Coordinates of C-alpha atoms and ligand atoms in Angstrom, one line a residue:
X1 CA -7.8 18.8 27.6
X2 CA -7.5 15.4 28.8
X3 CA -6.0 13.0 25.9
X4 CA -4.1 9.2 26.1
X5 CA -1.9 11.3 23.5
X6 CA -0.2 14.3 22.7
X7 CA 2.5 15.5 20.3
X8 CA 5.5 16.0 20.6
X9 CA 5.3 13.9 24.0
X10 CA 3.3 10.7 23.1
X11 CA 2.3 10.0 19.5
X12 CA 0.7 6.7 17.5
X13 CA -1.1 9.0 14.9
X14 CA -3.4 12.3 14.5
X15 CA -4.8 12.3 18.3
X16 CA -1.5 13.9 19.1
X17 CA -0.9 16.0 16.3
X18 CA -4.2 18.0 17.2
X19 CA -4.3 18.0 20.9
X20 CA -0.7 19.0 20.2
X21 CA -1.4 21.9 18.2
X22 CA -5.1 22.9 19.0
X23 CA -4.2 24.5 22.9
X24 CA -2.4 27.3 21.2
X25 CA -4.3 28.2 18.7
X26 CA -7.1 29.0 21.6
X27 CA -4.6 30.9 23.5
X28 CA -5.6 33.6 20.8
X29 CA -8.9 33.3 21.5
X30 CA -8.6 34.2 25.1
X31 CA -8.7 30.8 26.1
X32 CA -6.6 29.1 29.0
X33 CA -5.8 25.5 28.1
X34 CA -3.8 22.8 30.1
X35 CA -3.1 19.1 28.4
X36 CA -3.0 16.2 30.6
X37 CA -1.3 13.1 29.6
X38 CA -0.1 9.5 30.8
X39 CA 3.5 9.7 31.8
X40 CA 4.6 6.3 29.7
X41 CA 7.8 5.0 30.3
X42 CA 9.2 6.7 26.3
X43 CA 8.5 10.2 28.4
X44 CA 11.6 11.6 29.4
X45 CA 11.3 13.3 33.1
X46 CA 14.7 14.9 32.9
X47 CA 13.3 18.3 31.8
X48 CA 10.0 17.8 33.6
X49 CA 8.9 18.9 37.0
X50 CA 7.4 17.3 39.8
X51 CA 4.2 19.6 40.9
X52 CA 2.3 17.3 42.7
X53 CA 3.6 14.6 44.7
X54 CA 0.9 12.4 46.2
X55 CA -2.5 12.4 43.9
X56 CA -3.5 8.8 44.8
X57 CA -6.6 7.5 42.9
X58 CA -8.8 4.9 45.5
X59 CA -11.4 2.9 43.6
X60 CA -12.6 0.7 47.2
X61 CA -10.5 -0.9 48.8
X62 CA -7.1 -0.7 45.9
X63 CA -5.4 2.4 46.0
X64 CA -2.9 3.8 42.4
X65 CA 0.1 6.1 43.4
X66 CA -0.1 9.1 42.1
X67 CA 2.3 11.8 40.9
X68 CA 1.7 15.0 38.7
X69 CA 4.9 16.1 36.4
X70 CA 4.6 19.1 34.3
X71 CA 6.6 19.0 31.1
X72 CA 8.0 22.1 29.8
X73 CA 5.5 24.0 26.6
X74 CA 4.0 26.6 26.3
X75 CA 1.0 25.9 28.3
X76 CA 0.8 23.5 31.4
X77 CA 1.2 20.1 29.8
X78 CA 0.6 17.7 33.4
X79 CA 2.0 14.3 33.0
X80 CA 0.4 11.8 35.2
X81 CA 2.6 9.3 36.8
X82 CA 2.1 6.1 38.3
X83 CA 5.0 4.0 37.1
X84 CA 2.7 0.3 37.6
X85 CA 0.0 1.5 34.9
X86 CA 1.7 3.6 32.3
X87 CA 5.5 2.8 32.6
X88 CA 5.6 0.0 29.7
X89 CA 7.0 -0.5 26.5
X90 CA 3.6 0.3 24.3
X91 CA 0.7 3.1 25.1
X92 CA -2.2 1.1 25.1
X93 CA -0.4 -2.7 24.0
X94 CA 2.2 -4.8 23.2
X95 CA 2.9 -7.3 20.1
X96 CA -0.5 -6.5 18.7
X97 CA -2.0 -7.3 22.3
X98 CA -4.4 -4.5 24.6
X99 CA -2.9 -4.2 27.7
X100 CA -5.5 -6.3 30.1
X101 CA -5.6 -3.7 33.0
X102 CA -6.2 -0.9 30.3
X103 CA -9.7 -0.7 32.1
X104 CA -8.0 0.4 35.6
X105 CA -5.1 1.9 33.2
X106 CA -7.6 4.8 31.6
X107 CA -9.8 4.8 35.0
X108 CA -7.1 5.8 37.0
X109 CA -6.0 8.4 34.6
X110 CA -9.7 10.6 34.2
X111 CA -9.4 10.2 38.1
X112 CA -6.2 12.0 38.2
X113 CA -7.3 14.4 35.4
X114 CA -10.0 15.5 37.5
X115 CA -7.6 15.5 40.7
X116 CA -5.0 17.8 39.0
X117 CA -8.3 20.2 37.6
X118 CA -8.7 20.2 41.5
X119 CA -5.1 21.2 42.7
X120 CA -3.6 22.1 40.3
X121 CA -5.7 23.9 37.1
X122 CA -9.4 25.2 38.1
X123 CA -11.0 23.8 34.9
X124 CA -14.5 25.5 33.3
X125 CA -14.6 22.6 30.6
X126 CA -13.2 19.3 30.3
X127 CA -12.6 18.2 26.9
X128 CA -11.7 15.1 26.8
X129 CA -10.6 13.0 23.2
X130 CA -11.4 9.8 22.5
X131 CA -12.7 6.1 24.5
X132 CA -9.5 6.1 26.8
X133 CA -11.2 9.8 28.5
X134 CA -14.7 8.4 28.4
X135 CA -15.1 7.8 32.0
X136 CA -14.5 11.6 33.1
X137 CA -17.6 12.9 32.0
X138 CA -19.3 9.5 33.8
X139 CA -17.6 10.5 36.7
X140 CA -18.5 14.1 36.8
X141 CA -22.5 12.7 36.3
X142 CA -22.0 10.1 39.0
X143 CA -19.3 10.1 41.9
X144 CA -19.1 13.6 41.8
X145 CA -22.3 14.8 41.1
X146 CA -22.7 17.0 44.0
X147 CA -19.2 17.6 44.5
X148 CA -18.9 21.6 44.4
X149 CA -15.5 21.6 43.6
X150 CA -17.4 20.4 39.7
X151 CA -20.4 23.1 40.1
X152 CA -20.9 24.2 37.0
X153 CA -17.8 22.3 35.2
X154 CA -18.9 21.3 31.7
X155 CA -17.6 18.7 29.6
X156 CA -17.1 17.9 25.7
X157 CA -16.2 14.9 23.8
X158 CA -14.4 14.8 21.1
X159 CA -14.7 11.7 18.9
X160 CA -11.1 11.3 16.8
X161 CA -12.1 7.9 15.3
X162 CA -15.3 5.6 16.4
X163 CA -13.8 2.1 15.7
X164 CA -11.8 2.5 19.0
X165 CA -14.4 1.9 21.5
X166 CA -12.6 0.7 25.1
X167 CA -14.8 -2.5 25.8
X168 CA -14.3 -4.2 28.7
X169 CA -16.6 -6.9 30.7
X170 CA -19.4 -5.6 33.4
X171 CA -17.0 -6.9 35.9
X172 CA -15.0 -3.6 35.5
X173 CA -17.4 -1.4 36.8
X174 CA -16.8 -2.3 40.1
X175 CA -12.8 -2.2 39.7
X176 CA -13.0 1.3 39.2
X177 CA -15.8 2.0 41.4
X178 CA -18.2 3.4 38.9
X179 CA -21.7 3.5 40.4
X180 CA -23.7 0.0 38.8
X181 CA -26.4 1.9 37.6
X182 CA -24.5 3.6 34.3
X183 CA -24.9 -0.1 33.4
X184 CA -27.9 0.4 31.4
X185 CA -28.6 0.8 27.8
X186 CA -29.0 4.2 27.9
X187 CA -25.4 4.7 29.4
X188 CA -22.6 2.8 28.9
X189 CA -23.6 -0.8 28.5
X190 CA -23.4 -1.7 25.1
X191 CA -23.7 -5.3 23.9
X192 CA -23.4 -6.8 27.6
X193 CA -20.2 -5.4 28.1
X194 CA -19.7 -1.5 29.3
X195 CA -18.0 0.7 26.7
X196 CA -15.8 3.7 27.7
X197 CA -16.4 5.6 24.6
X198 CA -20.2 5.3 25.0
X199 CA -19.6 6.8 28.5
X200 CA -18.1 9.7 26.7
X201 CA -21.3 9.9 23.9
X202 CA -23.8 9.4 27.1
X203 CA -22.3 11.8 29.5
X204 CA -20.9 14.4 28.0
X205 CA -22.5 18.1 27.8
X206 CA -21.7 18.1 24.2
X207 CA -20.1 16.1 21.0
X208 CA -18.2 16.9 18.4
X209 CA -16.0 15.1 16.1
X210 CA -13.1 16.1 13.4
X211 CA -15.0 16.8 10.4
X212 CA -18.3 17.5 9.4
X213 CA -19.3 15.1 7.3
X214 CA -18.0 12.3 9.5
X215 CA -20.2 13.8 11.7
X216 CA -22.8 12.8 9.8
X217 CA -21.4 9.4 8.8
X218 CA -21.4 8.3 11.9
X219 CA -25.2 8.6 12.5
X220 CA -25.5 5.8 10.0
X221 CA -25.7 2.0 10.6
X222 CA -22.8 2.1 7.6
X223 CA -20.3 4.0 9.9
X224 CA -22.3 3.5 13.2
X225 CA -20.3 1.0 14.5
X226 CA -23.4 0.2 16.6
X227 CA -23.5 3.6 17.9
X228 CA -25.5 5.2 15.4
X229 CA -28.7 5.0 17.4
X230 CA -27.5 6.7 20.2
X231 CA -25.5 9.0 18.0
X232 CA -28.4 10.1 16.6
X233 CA -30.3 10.5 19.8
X234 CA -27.3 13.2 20.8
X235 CA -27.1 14.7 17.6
X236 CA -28.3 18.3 18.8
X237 CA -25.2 18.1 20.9
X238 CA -23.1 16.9 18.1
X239 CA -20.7 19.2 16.3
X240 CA -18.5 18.8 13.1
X241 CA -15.3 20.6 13.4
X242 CA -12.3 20.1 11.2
X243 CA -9.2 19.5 12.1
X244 CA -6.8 22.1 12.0
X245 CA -2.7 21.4 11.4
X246 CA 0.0 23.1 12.5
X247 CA 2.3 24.5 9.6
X248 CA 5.0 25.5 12.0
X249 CA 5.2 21.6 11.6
X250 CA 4.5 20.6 8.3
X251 CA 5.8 22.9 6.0
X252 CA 8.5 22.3 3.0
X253 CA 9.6 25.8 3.3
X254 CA 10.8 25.4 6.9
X255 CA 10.8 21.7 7.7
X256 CA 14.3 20.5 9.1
X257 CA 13.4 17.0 8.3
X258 CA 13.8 17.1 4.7
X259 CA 16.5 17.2 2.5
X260 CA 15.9 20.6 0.7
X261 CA 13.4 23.0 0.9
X262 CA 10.8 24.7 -1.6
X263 CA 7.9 26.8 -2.1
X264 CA 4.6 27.2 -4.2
X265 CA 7.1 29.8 -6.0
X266 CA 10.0 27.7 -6.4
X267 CA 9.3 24.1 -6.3
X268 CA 12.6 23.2 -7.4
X269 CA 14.1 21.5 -4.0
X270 CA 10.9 18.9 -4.5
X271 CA 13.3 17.2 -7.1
X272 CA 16.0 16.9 -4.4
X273 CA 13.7 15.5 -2.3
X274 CA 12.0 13.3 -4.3
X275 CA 15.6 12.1 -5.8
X276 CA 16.8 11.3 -2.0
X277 CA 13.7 9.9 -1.0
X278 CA 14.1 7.0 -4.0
X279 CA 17.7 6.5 -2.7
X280 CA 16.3 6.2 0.8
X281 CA 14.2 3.0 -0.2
X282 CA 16.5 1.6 -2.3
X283 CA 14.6 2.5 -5.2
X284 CA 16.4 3.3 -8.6
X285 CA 17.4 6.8 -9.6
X286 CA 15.8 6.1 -13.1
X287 CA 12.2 6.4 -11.2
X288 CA 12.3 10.6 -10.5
X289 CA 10.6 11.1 -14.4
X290 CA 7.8 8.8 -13.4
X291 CA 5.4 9.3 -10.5
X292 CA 6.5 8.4 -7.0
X293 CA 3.1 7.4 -4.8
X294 CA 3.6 7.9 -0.9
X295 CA 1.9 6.3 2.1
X296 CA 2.4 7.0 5.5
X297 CA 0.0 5.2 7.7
X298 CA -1.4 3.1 10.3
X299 CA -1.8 -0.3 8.8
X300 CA -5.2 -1.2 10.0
X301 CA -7.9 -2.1 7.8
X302 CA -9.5 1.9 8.1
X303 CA -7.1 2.7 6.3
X304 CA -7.9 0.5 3.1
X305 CA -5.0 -1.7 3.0
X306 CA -7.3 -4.3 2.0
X307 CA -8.3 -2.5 -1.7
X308 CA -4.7 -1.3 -2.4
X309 CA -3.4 -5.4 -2.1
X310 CA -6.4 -5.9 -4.8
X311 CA -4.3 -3.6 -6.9
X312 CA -1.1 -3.4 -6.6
X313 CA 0.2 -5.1 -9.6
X314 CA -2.0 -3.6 -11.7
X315 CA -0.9 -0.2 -10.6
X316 CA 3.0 -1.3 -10.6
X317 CA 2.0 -1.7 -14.5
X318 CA 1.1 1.8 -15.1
X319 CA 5.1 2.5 -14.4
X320 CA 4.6 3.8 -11.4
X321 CA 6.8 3.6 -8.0
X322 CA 5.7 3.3 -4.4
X323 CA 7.0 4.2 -1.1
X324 CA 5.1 3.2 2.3
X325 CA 5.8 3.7 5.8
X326 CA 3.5 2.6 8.9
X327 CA 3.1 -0.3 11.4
X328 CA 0.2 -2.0 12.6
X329 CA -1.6 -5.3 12.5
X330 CA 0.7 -7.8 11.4
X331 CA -1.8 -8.7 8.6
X332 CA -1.4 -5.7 6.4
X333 CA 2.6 -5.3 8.0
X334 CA 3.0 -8.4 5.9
X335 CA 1.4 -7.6 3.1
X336 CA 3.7 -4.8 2.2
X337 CA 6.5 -6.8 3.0
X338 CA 5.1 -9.2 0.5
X339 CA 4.4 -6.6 -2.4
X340 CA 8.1 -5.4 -1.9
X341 CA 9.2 -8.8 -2.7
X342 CA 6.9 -9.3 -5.5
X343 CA 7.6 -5.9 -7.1
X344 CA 11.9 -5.2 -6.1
X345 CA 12.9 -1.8 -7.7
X346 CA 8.6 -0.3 -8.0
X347 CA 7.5 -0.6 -4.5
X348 CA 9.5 -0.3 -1.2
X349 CA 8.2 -0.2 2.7
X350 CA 9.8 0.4 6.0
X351 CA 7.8 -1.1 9.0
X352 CA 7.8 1.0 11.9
X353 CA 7.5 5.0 13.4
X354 CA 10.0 7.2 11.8
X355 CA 8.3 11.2 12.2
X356 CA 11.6 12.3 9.8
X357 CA 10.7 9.4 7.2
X358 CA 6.7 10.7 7.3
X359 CA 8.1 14.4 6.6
X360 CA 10.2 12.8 3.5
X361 CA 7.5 11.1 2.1
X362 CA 5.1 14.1 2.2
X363 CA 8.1 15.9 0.5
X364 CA 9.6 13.7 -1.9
X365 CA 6.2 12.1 -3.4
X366 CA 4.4 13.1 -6.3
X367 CA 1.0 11.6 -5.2
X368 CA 0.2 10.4 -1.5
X369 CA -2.3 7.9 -1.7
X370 CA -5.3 7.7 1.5
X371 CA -7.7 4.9 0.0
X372 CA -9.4 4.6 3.9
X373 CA -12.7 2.3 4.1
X374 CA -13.3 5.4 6.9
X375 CA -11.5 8.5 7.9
X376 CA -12.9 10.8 10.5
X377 CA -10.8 13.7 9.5
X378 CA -6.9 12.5 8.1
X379 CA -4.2 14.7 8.4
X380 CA -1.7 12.9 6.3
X381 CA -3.8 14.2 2.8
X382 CA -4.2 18.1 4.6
X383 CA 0.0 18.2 4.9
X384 CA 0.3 16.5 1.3
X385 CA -1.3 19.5 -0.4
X386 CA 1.0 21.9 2.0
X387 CA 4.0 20.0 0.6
X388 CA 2.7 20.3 -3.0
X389 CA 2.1 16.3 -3.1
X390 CA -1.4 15.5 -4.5
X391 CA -3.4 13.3 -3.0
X392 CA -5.3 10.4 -4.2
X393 CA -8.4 9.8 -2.2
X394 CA -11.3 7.9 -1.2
X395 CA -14.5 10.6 -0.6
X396 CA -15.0 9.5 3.5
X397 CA -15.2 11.8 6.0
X398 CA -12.4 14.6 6.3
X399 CA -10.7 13.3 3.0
X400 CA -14.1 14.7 1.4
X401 CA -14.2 17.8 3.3
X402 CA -10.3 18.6 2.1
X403 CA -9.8 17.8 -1.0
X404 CA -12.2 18.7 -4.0
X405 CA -11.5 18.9 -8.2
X406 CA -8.2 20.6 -8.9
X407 CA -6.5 19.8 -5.4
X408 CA -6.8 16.0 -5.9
X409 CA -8.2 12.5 -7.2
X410 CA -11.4 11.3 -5.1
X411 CA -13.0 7.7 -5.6
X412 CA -16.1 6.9 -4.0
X413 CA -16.7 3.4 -4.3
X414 CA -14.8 0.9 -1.8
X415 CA -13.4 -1.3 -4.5
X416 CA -10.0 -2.1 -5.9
X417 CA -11.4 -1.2 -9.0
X418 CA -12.8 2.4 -8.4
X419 CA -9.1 3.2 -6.3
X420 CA -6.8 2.0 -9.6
X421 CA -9.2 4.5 -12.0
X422 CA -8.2 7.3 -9.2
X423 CA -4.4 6.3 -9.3
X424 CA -4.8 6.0 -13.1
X425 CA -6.6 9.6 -13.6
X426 CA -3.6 10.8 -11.2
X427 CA -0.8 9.3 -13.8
X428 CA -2.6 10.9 -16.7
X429 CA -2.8 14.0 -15.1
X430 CA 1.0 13.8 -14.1
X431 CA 2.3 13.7 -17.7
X432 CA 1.3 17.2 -18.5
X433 CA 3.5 19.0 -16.3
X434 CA 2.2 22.3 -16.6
X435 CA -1.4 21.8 -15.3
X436 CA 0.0 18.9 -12.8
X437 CA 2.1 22.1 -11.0
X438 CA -0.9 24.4 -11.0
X439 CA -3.0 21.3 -9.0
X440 CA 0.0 21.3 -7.1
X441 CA 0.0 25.2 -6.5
X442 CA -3.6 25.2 -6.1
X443 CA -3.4 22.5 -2.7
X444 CA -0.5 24.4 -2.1
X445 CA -2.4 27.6 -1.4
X446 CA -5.1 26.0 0.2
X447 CA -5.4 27.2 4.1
X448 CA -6.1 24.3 6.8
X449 CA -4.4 26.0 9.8
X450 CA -6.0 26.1 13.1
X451 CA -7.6 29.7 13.2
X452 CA -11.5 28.8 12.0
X453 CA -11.0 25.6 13.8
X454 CA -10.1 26.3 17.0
X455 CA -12.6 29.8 16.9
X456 CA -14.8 27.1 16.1
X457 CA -14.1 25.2 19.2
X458 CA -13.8 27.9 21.7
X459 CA -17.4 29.6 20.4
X460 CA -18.2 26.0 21.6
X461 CA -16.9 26.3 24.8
X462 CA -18.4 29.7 25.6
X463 CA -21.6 28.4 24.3
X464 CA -21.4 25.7 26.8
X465 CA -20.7 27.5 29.6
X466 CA -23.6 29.9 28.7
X467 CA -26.3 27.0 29.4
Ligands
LIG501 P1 -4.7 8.5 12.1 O1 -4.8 9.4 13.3 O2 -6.0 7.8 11.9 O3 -3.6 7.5 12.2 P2 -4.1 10.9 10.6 O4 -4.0 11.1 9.2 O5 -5.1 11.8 11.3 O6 -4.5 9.4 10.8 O7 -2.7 11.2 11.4 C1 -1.7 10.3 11.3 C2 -0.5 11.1 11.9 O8 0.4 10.1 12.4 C3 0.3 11.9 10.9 O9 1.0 12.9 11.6 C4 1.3 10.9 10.3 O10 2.4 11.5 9.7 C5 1.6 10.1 11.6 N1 2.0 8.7 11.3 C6 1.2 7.7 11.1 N2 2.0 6.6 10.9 C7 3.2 6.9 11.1 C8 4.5 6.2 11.0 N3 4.5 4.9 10.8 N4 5.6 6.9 11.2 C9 5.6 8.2 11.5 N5 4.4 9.0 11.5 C10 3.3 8.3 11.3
LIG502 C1 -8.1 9.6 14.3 C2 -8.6 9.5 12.9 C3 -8.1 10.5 11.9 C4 -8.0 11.9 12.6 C5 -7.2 11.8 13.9 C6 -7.2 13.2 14.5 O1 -7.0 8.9 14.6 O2 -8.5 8.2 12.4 O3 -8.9 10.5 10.8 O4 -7.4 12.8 11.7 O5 -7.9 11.0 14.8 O6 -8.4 13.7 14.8

C-alpha cells in the first residue's frame, strides 16, 4: 500500500485511520501487505531502522537522495526518507499554503515506492490511495512498461475523497520525467494543467472508492468534480467498498483516552464522560440534563461548515450545547471562534489536532453532528454509534450507507433549514430517555469492523491478478 498517510505514524484525517488499520485485517485473508509512507520531519526514527541506504530517485539530469527506514508494526511499514522534500513542519503545506515542490515532493515518493517493491518487498499489486500516489500506476504504464521487474504487477486506486485532485502546470511533466505523451485528455491533462489524481483514474488496473454510494455520486456532474466523464468511462473498473474501522481503537469499553469506560450494557461511565467533557470546554455543569452536540472535524467547506453558521443560533435556542474540535481553512477556523463568542456557556471550540480530545468528544456527546455538502465514506459518524453517541447526518455518500432510521437523524437537503429540522427531531427524540438508549444500543450493536471490507478488498486483489 502506498499512502501520503498512515496512522499511528502520519495522520490529518480518515486516510490514515484505514491504511492504518486495513493491512491487518488482510493478514487474515492470506494476504501479505507492506505500507509505504513519507518520512516527515514529526516521524520519529529513534525506533525505526535503516533498511536501505541509497534509493536515489533521478528524474534527468536532478537526482533526490534516498533512504528507506522501516518503522516498527506489525507488517513492514517503509518510511521513505529524503530530508529536502518531506522533512517540514506540515505534510502537504504550511499556513494554509501547498507546498510548491509537492509535484517533485509526491513524484519522488511513487518512485521510491516502486524502488523499495524492487529491493525490498516483491509486490503483486500496488494499491495506491489518493492524488499524492497517482503517478505510480502512470509510471508502471509508461517508464516502466517493459521493465520485467513490473511483469505482471497490477495496480488499484483507491479514491478517499475526489476534491483533492494534485494539479500542477504542464511544466511539471518534465520535472519528473514523465513521458509528454500522458499529456492528453484521455490521461492526465485535465483543464490545461496535468492532474495526479486523474493519473491514478486513467492508469490504474482498477478503482474503487470508500463507499458504495459515493461510488456512484461521483459519476455525476453534482459530485464529479469534473471527473465524472471519465469516471464513468472506468466505471466497470470501479468498486464501492466501505470503510472498515478498527475497534481496537475506537471503543468506550477499552479506550484509554477517555475518562471512564461503558458498554451497550452499562452505559453508566457515558455520564462521567459527558460531565468531564463539559468541564473540558469550559462549559457549565448545569448542561449534562440537556443534549451535548459533538464535532470533530476538518473545517473545510466538505464538511458543511457553511450550513451549520446558517444555524447556529437557532439551534443554541433549542437549549442545546455544543462542543467542536478541528483545524482547517482559516475561514470556517474563525467562524467557530466567532460562535463561541457570540454564544459563551452553549457552544465551545478548540482549534487544532488533539486524537485524545476526538476520543472525548465521541464519548462524552449525546449527538455528533456530520452535516458534510459531500462525504466519500466518514469515519467520525461509524465510531459515534460504537460509543453510543447518535449521529446527526446529511444522506451523502458513507453517512447514507451507515446510518439508517433507529441508528440516527439523516437530512437530505443541503440547507440550514433541512440540518436544524434533523438537530431538532434529535432533541425531541432525546427527551424520552428510554427509546433515546435503545437508538443508542441499537448503533451500538451495529458491526463496521474491517472483516467484510477488507474480504472485500482482497477478492479484489485476487480477481486482479486473475486477468
Ligand atoms: P476526513 O478523512 O474527511 O477528515 P473521516 O471522518 O473519514 O473524515 O476521518 C477523520 C479522522 O480524523 C477521524 O479519525 C477523526 O477523529 C480525525 N480527526 C479529524 N480532525 C481531527 C482533529 N482536529 N483532531 C483529532 N482528530 C481529528
Ligand atoms: C477522506 C474522506 C472521508 C473518508 C476518508 C477515509 O478523507 O473525506 O469521507 O472516510 O477519506 O477513506
Amino acid at each position: 500500500m502506498i499512502s501520503s498517510e498512515a496512522a499511528p505514524f502520519a495522520k490529518t484525517g480518515g486516510l490514515a485511520d484505514v491504511v492504518g488499520s486495513l493491512p491487518s485485517a488482510l493478514r487474515s485473508f492470506g494476504d501479505e501487505v507492506a505500507v509505504v509512507i513519507p518520512r516527515y520531519g514529526s516521524i520519529d526514527l529513534k525506533n525505526a531502522r535503516r533498511v536501505w541506504d541509497n534509493l536515489p530517485v533521478h528524474f534527468g539530469p536532478v537526482s533526490y537522495p534516498v533512504s528507506i527506514y522501516q518503522a516498527p508494526a506489525d507488517y513492514p511499514v517503509y518510511l521513505v526518507d529524503c530530508p529536502p522534500l518531506y522533512d517540514r513542519k506540515g505534510f502537504y503545506g504550511e499556513s494554509g499554503m501547498d507546498y510548491p515542490d509537492n509535484h517533485i515532493r509526491f513524484a519522488v515518493f511513487c518512485r521510491a515506492a516502486l524502488g523499495v517493491a524492487r529491493v525490498l518487498f516483491r509486490t503483486d499489486i500496488f494499491h495506491c490511495h489518493d492524488w499524492q500516489t497517482g503517478l505510480v500506476p502512470a509510471y508502471l504504464r509508461t517508464t516502466f512498461a517493459t521493465d520485467p521487474t513490473f511483469l505482471g504487477c497490477r495496480t488499484l486506486f483507491t479514491i478517499h475523497n475526489l476534491g483533492y485532485q494534485g494539479l500542477f502546470p504542464k511544466t511539471a511533466l518534465a520535472e519528473v520525467a514523465l513521458d509528454p505523451a500522458v499529456y492528453r485528455p484521455d490521461g492526465m491533462e485535465f483543464f490545461g494543467r496535468v492532474s495526479y489524481l486523474k493519473a491514478g483514474i486513467q492508469f490504474a488496473d482498477a478503482l474503487s472508492t470508500v463507499s458504495p454510494t459515493y461510488a456512484r455520486e461521483i459519476q455525476t456532474p453534482e459530485f464529479g468534480f469534473g471527473l465524472d466523464d471519465c469516471l464513468r468511462d472506468r466505471a466497470s473498473v470501479l468498486n464501492g467498498i466501505l470503510n472498515g474501522v478498527d475497534y481496537a481503537e475506537w471503543s468506550p469499553q477499552t479506550d484509554p483516552h477517555i475518562p471512564a469506560p461503558y458498554s451497550a450494557e452499562d452505559l453508566g461511565g457515558k455520564a462521567t464522560c459527558k460531565r468531564q467533557l463539559l468541564e473540558e470546554f469550559g462549559l457549565p455543569a448545569a448542561g449534562t440534563d440537556r443534549p451535548l452536540l459533538g464535532m470533530v472535524s476538518r473545517f473545510t467547506r466538505q464538511k458543511g461548515t457553511g450550513i451549520l453558521a446558517e444555524i447556529a443560533a437557532q439551534m443554541v435556542a433549542e437549549d442545546v450545547y455544543l462542543v467542536a474540535l478541528g483545524e482547517g481553512d482559516p475561514e470556517y477556523e474563525d467562524f467557530f471562534l466567532r460562535m463561541q463568542q457570540e454564544h459563551p456557556g452553549r457552544i465551545a471550540a478548540r482549534i487544532g489536532f488533539d486524537n485524545g480530545l476526538a476520543h472525548r468528544i465521541e464519548a462524552g456527546a449525546d449527538i455528533f453532528l456530520m452535516p458534510s455538502h459531500y462525504e466519500p465514506c466518514g469515519l467520525n459518524q461509524i465510531y459515534s454509534l460504537h460509543y453510543g453517541t447518535v449521529p446527526v447526518v446529511r444522506a451523502t455518500g458513507g453517512l447514507d450507507d451507515t446510518i439508517e432510521e433507529g441508528t440516527g437523524f439523516k437530512f437530505a437537503e443541503y440547507s440550514g433549514e433541512a440540518l436544524l429540522a434533523a438537530v431538532r427531531a434529535a432533541v425531541h427524540a432525546f427527551a424520552d430517555r428510554e427509546s433515546w438508549q435503545r437508538m443508542m444500543r441499537r448503533g451500538m450493536s451495529k458491526d463496521f469492523s474491517w472483516k467484510m471490507s477488507a474480504a472485500a478488498y482482497s477478492a479484489l486483489y485476487r480477481r486482479l491478478l486473475a486477468r
